[in-house]
Coordinates of C-alpha atoms in Angstrom, one line a residue:
X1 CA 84.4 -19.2 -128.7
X2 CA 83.9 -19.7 -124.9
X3 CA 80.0 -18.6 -124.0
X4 CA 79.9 -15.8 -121.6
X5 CA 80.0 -16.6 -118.2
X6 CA 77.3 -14.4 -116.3
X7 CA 78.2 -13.2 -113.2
X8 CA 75.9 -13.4 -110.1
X9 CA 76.2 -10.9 -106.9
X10 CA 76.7 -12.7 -103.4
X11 CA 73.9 -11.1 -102.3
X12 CA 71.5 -11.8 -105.0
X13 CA 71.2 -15.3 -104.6
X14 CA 68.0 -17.0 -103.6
X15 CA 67.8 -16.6 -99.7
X16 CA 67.6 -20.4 -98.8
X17 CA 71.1 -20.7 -101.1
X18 CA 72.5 -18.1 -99.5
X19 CA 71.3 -19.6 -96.0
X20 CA 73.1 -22.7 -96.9
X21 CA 76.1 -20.8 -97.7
X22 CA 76.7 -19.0 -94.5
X23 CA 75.6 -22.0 -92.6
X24 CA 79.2 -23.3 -93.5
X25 CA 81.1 -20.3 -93.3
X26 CA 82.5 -19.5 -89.4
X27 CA 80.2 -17.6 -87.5
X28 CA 83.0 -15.1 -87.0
X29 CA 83.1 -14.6 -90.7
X30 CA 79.0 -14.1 -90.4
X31 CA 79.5 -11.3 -88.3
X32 CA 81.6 -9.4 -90.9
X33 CA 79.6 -10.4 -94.0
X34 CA 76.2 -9.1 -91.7
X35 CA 77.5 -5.2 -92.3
X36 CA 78.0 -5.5 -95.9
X37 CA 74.0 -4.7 -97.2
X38 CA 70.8 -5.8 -95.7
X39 CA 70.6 -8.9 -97.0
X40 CA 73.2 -10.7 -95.8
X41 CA 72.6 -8.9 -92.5
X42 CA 69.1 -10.7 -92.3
X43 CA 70.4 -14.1 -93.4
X44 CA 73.4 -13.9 -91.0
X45 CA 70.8 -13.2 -88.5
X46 CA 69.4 -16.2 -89.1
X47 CA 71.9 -18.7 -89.6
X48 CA 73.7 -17.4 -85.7
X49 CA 70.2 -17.6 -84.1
X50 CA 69.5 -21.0 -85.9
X51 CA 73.6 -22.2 -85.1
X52 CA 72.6 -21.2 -81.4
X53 CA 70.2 -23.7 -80.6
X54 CA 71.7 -25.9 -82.5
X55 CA 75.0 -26.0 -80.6
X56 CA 73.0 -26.4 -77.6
X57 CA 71.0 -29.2 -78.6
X58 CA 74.0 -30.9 -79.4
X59 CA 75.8 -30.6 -76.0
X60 CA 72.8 -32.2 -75.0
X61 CA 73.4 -35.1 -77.4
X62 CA 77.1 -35.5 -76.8
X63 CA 76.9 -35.8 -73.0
X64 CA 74.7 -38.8 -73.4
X65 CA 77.2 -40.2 -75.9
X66 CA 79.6 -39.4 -73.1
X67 CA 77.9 -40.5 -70.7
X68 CA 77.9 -44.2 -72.4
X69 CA 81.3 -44.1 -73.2
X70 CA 82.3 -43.7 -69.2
X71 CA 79.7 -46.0 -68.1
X72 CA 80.7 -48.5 -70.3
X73 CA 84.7 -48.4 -69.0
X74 CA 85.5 -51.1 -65.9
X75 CA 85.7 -49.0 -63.0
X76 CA 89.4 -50.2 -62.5
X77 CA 92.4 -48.4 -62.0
X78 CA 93.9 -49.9 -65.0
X79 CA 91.0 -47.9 -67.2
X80 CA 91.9 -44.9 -65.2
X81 CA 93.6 -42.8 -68.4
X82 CA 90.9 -43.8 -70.3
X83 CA 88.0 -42.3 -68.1
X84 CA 90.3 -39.1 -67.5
X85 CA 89.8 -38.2 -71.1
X86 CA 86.3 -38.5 -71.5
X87 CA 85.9 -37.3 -68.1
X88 CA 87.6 -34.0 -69.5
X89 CA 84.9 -33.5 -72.5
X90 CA 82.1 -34.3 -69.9
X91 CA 83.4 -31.2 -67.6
X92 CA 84.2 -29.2 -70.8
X93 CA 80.8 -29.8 -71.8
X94 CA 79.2 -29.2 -68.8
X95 CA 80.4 -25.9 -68.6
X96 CA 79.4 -24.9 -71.9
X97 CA 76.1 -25.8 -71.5
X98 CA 76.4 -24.0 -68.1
X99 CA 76.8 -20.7 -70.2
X100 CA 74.8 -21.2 -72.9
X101 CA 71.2 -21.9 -70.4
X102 CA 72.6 -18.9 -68.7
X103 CA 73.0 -16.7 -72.1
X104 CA 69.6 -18.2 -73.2
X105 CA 68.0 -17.2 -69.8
X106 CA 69.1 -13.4 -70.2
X107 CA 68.8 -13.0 -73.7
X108 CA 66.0 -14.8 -74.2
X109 CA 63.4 -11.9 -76.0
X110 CA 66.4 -11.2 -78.6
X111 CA 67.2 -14.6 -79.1
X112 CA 62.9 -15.9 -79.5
X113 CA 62.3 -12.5 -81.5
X114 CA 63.9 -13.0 -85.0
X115 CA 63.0 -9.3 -85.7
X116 CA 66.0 -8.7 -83.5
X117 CA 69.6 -8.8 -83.9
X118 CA 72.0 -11.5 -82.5
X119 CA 75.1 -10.5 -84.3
X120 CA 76.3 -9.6 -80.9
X121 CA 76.5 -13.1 -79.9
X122 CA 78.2 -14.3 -83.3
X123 CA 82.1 -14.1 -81.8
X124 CA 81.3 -15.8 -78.3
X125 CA 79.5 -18.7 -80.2
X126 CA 82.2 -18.7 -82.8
X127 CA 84.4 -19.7 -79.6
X128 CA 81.8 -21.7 -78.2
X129 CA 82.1 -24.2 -81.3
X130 CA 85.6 -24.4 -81.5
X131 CA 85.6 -25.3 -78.1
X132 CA 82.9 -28.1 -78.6
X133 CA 84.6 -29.5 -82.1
X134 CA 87.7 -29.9 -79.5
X135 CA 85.8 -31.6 -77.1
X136 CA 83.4 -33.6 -79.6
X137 CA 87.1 -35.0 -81.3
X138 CA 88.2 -36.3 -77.4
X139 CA 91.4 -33.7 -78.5
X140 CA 91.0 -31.5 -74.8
X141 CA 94.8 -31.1 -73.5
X142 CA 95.4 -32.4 -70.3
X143 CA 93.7 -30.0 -68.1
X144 CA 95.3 -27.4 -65.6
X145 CA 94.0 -24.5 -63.6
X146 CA 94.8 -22.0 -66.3
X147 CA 93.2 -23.5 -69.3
X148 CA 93.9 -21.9 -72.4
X149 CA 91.1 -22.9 -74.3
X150 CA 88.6 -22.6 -71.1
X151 CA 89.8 -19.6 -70.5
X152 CA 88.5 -17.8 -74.1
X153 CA 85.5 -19.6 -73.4
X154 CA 84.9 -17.7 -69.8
X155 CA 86.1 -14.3 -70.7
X156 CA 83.7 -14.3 -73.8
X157 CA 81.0 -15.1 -71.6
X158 CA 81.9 -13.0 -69.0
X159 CA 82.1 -9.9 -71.0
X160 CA 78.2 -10.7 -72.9
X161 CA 77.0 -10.6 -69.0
X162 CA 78.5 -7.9 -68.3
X163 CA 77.8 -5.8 -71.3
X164 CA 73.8 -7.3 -71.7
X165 CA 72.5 -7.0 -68.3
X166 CA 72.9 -3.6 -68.6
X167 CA 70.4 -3.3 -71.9
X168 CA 68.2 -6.5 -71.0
X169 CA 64.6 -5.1 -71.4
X170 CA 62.8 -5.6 -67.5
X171 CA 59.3 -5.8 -68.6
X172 CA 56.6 -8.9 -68.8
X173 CA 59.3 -12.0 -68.9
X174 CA 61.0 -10.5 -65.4
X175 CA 59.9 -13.3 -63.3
X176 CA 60.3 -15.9 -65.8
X177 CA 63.3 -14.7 -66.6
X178 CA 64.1 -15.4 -62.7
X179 CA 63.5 -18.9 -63.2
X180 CA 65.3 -19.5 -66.5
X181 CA 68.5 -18.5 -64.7
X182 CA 67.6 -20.9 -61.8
X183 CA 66.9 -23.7 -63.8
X184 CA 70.5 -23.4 -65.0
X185 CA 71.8 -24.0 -61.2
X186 CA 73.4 -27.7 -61.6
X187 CA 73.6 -28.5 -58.2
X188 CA 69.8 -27.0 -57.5
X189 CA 67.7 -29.1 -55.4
X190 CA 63.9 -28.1 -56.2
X191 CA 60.2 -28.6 -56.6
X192 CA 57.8 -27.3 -59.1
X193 CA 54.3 -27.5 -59.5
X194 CA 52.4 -25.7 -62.6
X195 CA 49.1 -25.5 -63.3
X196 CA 47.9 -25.0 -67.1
X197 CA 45.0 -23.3 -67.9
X198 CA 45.1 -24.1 -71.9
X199 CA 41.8 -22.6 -72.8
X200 CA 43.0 -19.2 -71.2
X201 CA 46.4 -19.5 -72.4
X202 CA 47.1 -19.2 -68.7
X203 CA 49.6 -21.2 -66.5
X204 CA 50.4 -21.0 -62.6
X205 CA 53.4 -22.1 -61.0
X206 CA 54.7 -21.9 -57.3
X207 CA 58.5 -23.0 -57.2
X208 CA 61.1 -23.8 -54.8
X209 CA 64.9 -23.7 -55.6
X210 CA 67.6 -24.5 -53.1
X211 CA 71.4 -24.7 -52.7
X212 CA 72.6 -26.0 -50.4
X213 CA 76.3 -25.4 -48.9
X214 CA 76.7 -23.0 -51.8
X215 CA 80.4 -21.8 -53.0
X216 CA 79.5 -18.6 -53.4
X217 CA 76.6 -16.4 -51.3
X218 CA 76.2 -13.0 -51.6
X219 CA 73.4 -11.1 -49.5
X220 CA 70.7 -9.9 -51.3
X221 CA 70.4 -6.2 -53.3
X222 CA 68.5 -4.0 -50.7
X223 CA 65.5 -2.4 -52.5
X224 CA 63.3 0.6 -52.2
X225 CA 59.5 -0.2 -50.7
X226 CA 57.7 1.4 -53.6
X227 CA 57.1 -0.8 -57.0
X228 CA 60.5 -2.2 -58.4
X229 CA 62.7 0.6 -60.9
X230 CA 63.7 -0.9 -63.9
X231 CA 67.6 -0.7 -61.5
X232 CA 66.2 -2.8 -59.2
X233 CA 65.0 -5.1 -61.5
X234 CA 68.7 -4.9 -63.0
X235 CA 70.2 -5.3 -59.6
X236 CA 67.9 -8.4 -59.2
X237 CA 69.2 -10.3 -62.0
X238 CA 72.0 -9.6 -61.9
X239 CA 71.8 -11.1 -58.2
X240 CA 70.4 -14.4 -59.8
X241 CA 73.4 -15.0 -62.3
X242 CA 76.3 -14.4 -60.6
X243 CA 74.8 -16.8 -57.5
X244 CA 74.6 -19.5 -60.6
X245 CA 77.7 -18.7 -62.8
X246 CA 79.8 -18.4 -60.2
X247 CA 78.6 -21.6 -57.9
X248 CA 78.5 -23.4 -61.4
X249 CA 81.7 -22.7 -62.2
X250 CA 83.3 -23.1 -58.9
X251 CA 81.3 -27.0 -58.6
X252 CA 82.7 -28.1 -61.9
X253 CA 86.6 -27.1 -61.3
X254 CA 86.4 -28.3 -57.9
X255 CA 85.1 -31.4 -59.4
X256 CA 87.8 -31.6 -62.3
X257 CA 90.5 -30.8 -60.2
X258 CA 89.5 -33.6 -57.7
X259 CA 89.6 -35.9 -60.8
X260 CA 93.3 -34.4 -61.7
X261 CA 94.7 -35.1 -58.4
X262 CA 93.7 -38.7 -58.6
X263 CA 94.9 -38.9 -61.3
X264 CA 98.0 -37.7 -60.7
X265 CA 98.5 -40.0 -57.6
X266 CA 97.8 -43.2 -59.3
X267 CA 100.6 -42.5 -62.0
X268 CA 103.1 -42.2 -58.6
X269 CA 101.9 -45.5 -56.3
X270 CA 102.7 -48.9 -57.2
X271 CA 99.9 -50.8 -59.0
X272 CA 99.6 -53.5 -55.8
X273 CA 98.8 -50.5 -53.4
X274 CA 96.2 -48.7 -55.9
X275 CA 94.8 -51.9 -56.4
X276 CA 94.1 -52.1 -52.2
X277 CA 93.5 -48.3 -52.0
X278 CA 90.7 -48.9 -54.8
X279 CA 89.4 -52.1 -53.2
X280 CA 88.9 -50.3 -49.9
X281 CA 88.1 -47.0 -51.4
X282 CA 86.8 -47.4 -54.4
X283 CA 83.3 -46.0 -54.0
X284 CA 84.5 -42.7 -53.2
X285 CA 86.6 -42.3 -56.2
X286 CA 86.4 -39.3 -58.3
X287 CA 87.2 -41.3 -61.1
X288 CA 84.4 -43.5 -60.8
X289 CA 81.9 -42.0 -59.4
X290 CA 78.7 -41.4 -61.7
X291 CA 78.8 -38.4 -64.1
X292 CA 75.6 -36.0 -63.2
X293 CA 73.1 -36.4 -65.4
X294 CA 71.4 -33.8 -68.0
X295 CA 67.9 -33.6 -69.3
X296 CA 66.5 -31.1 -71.8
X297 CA 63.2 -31.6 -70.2
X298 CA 62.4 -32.5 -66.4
X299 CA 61.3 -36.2 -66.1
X300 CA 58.8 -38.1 -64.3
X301 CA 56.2 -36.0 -64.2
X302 CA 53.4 -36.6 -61.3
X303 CA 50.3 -35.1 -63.4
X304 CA 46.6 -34.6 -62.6
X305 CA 43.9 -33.6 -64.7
X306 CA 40.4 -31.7 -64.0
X307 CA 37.6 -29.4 -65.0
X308 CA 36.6 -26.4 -63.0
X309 CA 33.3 -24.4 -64.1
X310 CA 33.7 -26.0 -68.0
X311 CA 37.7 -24.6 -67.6
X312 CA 40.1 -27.2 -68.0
X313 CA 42.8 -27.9 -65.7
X314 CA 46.3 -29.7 -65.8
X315 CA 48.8 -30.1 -63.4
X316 CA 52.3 -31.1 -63.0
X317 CA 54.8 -31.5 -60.2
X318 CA 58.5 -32.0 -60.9
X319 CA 60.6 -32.9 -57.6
X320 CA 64.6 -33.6 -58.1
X321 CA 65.4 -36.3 -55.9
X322 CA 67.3 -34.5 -53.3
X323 CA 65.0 -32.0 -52.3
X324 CA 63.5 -31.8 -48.4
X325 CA 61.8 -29.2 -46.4
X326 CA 64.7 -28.9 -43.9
X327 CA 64.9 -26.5 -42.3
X328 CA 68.4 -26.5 -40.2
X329 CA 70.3 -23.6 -39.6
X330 CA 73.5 -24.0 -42.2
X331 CA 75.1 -22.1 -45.2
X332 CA 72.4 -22.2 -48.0
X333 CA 70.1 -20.2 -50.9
X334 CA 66.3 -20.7 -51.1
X335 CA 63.9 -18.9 -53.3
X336 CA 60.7 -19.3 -53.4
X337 CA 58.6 -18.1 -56.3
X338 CA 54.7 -17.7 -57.9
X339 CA 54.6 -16.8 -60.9
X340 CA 51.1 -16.3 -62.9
X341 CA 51.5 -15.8 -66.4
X342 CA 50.5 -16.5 -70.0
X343 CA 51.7 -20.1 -71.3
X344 CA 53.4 -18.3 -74.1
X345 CA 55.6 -16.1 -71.9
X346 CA 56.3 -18.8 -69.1
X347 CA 59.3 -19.9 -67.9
X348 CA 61.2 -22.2 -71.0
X349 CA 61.4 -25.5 -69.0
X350 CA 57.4 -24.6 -68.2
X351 CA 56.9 -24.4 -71.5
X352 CA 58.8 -27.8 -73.1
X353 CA 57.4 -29.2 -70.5
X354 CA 53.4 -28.0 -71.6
X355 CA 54.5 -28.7 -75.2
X356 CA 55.1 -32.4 -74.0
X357 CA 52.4 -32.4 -72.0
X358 CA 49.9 -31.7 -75.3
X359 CA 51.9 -34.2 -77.5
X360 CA 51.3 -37.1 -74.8
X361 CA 47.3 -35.5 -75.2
X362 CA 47.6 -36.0 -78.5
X363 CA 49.0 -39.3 -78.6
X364 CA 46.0 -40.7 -76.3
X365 CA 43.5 -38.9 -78.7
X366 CA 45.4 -41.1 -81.7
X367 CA 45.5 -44.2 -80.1
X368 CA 41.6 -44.4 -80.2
X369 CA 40.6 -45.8 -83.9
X370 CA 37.7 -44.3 -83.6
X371 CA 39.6 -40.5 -82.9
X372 CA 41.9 -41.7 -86.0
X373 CA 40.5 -39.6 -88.9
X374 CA 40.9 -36.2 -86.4
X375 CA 45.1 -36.6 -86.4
X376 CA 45.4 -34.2 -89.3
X377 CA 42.5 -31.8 -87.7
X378 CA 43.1 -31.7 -84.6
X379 CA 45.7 -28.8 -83.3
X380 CA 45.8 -28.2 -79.7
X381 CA 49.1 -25.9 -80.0
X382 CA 47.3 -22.8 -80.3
X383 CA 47.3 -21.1 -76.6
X384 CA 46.8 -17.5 -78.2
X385 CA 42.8 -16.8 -77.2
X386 CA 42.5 -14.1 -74.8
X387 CA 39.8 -15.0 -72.0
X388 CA 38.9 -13.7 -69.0
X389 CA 40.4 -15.0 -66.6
X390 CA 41.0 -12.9 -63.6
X391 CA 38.4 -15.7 -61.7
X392 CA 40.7 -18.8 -62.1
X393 CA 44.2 -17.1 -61.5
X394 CA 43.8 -13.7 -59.9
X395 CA 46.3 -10.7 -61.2
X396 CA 48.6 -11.3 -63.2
X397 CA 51.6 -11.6 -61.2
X398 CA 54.7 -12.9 -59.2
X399 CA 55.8 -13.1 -55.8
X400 CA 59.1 -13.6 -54.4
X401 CA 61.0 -14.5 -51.6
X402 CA 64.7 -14.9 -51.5
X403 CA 66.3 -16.7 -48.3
X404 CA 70.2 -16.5 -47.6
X405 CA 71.7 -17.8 -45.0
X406 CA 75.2 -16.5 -44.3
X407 CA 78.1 -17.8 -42.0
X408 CA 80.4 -15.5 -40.4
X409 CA 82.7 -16.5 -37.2
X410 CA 80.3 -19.9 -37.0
X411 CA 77.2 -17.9 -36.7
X412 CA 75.0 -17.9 -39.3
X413 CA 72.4 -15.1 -40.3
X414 CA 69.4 -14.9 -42.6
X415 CA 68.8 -12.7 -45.3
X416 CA 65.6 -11.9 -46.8
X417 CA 64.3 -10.2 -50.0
X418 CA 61.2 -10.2 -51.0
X419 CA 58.9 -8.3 -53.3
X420 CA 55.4 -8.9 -55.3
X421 CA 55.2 -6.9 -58.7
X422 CA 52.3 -7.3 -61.3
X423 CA 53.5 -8.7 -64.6
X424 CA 51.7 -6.1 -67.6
X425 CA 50.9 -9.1 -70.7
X426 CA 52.6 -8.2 -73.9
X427 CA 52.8 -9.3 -77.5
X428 CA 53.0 -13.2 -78.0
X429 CA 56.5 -13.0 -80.2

């Protein structure tokens, strides 16, 4: 006699098995299974918010796998349908990553709050994945204007924009929110200097992003003088991401196409004349010329460290290599921004870059034997004590000043907005 098989409920299982359940399951599936009871609707919750960061940490892996792979192909024409190929995933990739920093930027309090929901994301990142297993397998299509598989990838995106802007909270994280959207400019020129105040939980940064010769270049929202309306603030934003998304986008097909057309031509000459054409114009190739280059966090820090009145102080500068104080007369986008705020609502590359900073601390502290015994003790992560410290920073706040500088029948006109708002401090979540 066969022993009686017990039956166990889907939903009863222990929550890490059911985690590693739904972590295999499509995330389009997820979004299903999350309005069948509670449960489920927690741990799908989960498993999209954890499968978000995920996918975007490894973009950032695969580009420098791709990367490599292109740097490590002769820069001849005979290697030509080789470096197309890869040259594909690298622009697939980039433009994924291009939405994702741009999603994280605006979503950013759902998607660091796991009290809230981020169902609402589970379809686009569905899509996002498939598009990256494509890419991650080398298996793009030869690529065309019309790109199927680009295409569900933009109009997902598109329509999260247009539908989240509109319910984005514009509270305490306005201004960093501000920056989070510029930081996801790929063709930004810029220079940042922050100032943390660890022992206040306090940080202080004054920013400059440019763009130069920009795609796209809208003027500026026009605002009321009085303190911003929360549709102002939505106006604002909105401002931000459509200057990025759209110069983004525009860049990277204008860079793929280039790459297309070349190819295209070197299929229809004679190998002896693309061998001359590559010998005398070879360095201007977009075939071989160096892929841009992606970072999770900005590099070569210039740092300085000091006490003030028993506070202490560290600084940082990050500079990209292009950047200049020029100040010609010519099509271009320059915002300048302060931001004071607490370390634990700061901009996100503000705060890798303060969580590296305290792991390099660390690492000095260990490399002392005699500071050995303190490595398990010692825990300089917590930024959480309130102080005073209206003396070291002033308010609490941000200024802002947008410059645009528009062409029209070869004149060219500025644009201004500016506006100062203080920034109220809410919960640490």
């Amino acid at each position: 006699m066969m022993a009686e098989q017990k039956q166990i409920e889907f939903e009863n299982l222990p929550s890490h098995l059911l985690e590693c359940i739904l972590y295999y399951i499509p995330l389009i599936e997820i979004v299903k299974l999350c309005a069948i009871c509670p449960i489920l609707y927690t741990t799908g919750n989960f498993v999209i918010r954890k499968r978000f960061f995920e996918l975007r940490s490894e973009i950032y892996k695969e580009l420098k796998i791709l990367e490599g792979e292109i740097d490590a192909l002769p820069k001849s024409e005979e290697f030509f349908e080789n470096r197309i190929v890869l040259l594909r995933c690298y622009y697939f990739l980039e433009m994924l990553l291009s939405e994702l920093s741009l999603i994280r930027a605006v979503w950013r309090r759902v998607l660091y709050n796991k009290s809230l929901s981020v169902v609402a994301i589970g379809k686009l990142l569905h899509e996002f994945y498939s598009a990256f297993y494509v890419t991650k397998r080398r298996g793009l299509p030869p690529w065309h204007i019309n790109d199927e598989i680009e295409g569900k990838v933009i109009k997902y995106a598109k329509l999260f924009f247009e539908c989240k802007l509109d319910e984005v909270q514009y509270d305490e994280m306005f201004g960093c929110q501000i920056l989070d959207v510029l930081d996801s400019m790929i063709n930004r020129q810029f220079r940042i200097n922050v100032k943390y105040y660890p022992q206040n939980n306090f940080c202080s940064i004054d920013a400059v992003y440019k763009l130069r010769d920009p795609h796209y270049l809208n003027r500026t929202p026009k605002l009321n003088e009085n303190e911003l309306t929360q549709e102002e603030r939505r106006k604002i934003l909105t401002y931000f991401v459509n200057l990025v998304r759209i110069n983004n986008r525009v860049a990277l097909r204008e860079e793929q196409y280039h790459r297309e057309v070349e190819i295209s031509r070197s299929r229809e000459i004679n190998i002896m004349a693309l061998e001359i054409d590559f010998i005398l114009h070879g360095s201007s190739s977009w075939l071989t010329k160096d892929v841009r280059k992606y970072v999770s966090v900005f590099s070569d820090p210039l740092r300085e460290e000091r006490k003030v009145n028993e506070i202490f102080e560290f600084e940082e500068t990050y500079r990209s290599s292009e950047f200049s104080h020029s100040t010609s007369m010519e099509k271009k986008f320059i915002c300048c921004i302060q931001i004071n705020c607490p370390l634990n609502q700061a901009p996100l590359s503000i705060m890798d870059c303060w969580s590296r900073f305290k792991n390099d601390l660390l690492s000095q502290i260990y490399a002392k034997p005699q500071f050995g015994f303190l490595e398990e003790s010692i825990n300089v992560s917590d930024t959480s004590r309130k102080t005073d410290n209206i003396d070291i920073l002033g308010d609490i706040g941000m200024q802002c000043t947008v410059e645009v500088v528009v062409s029209s029948n070869n004149n060219y006109e500025i644009d201004r907005l500016m506006f100062n708002e203080p920034l109220t401090v809410g919960s640490s979540d």
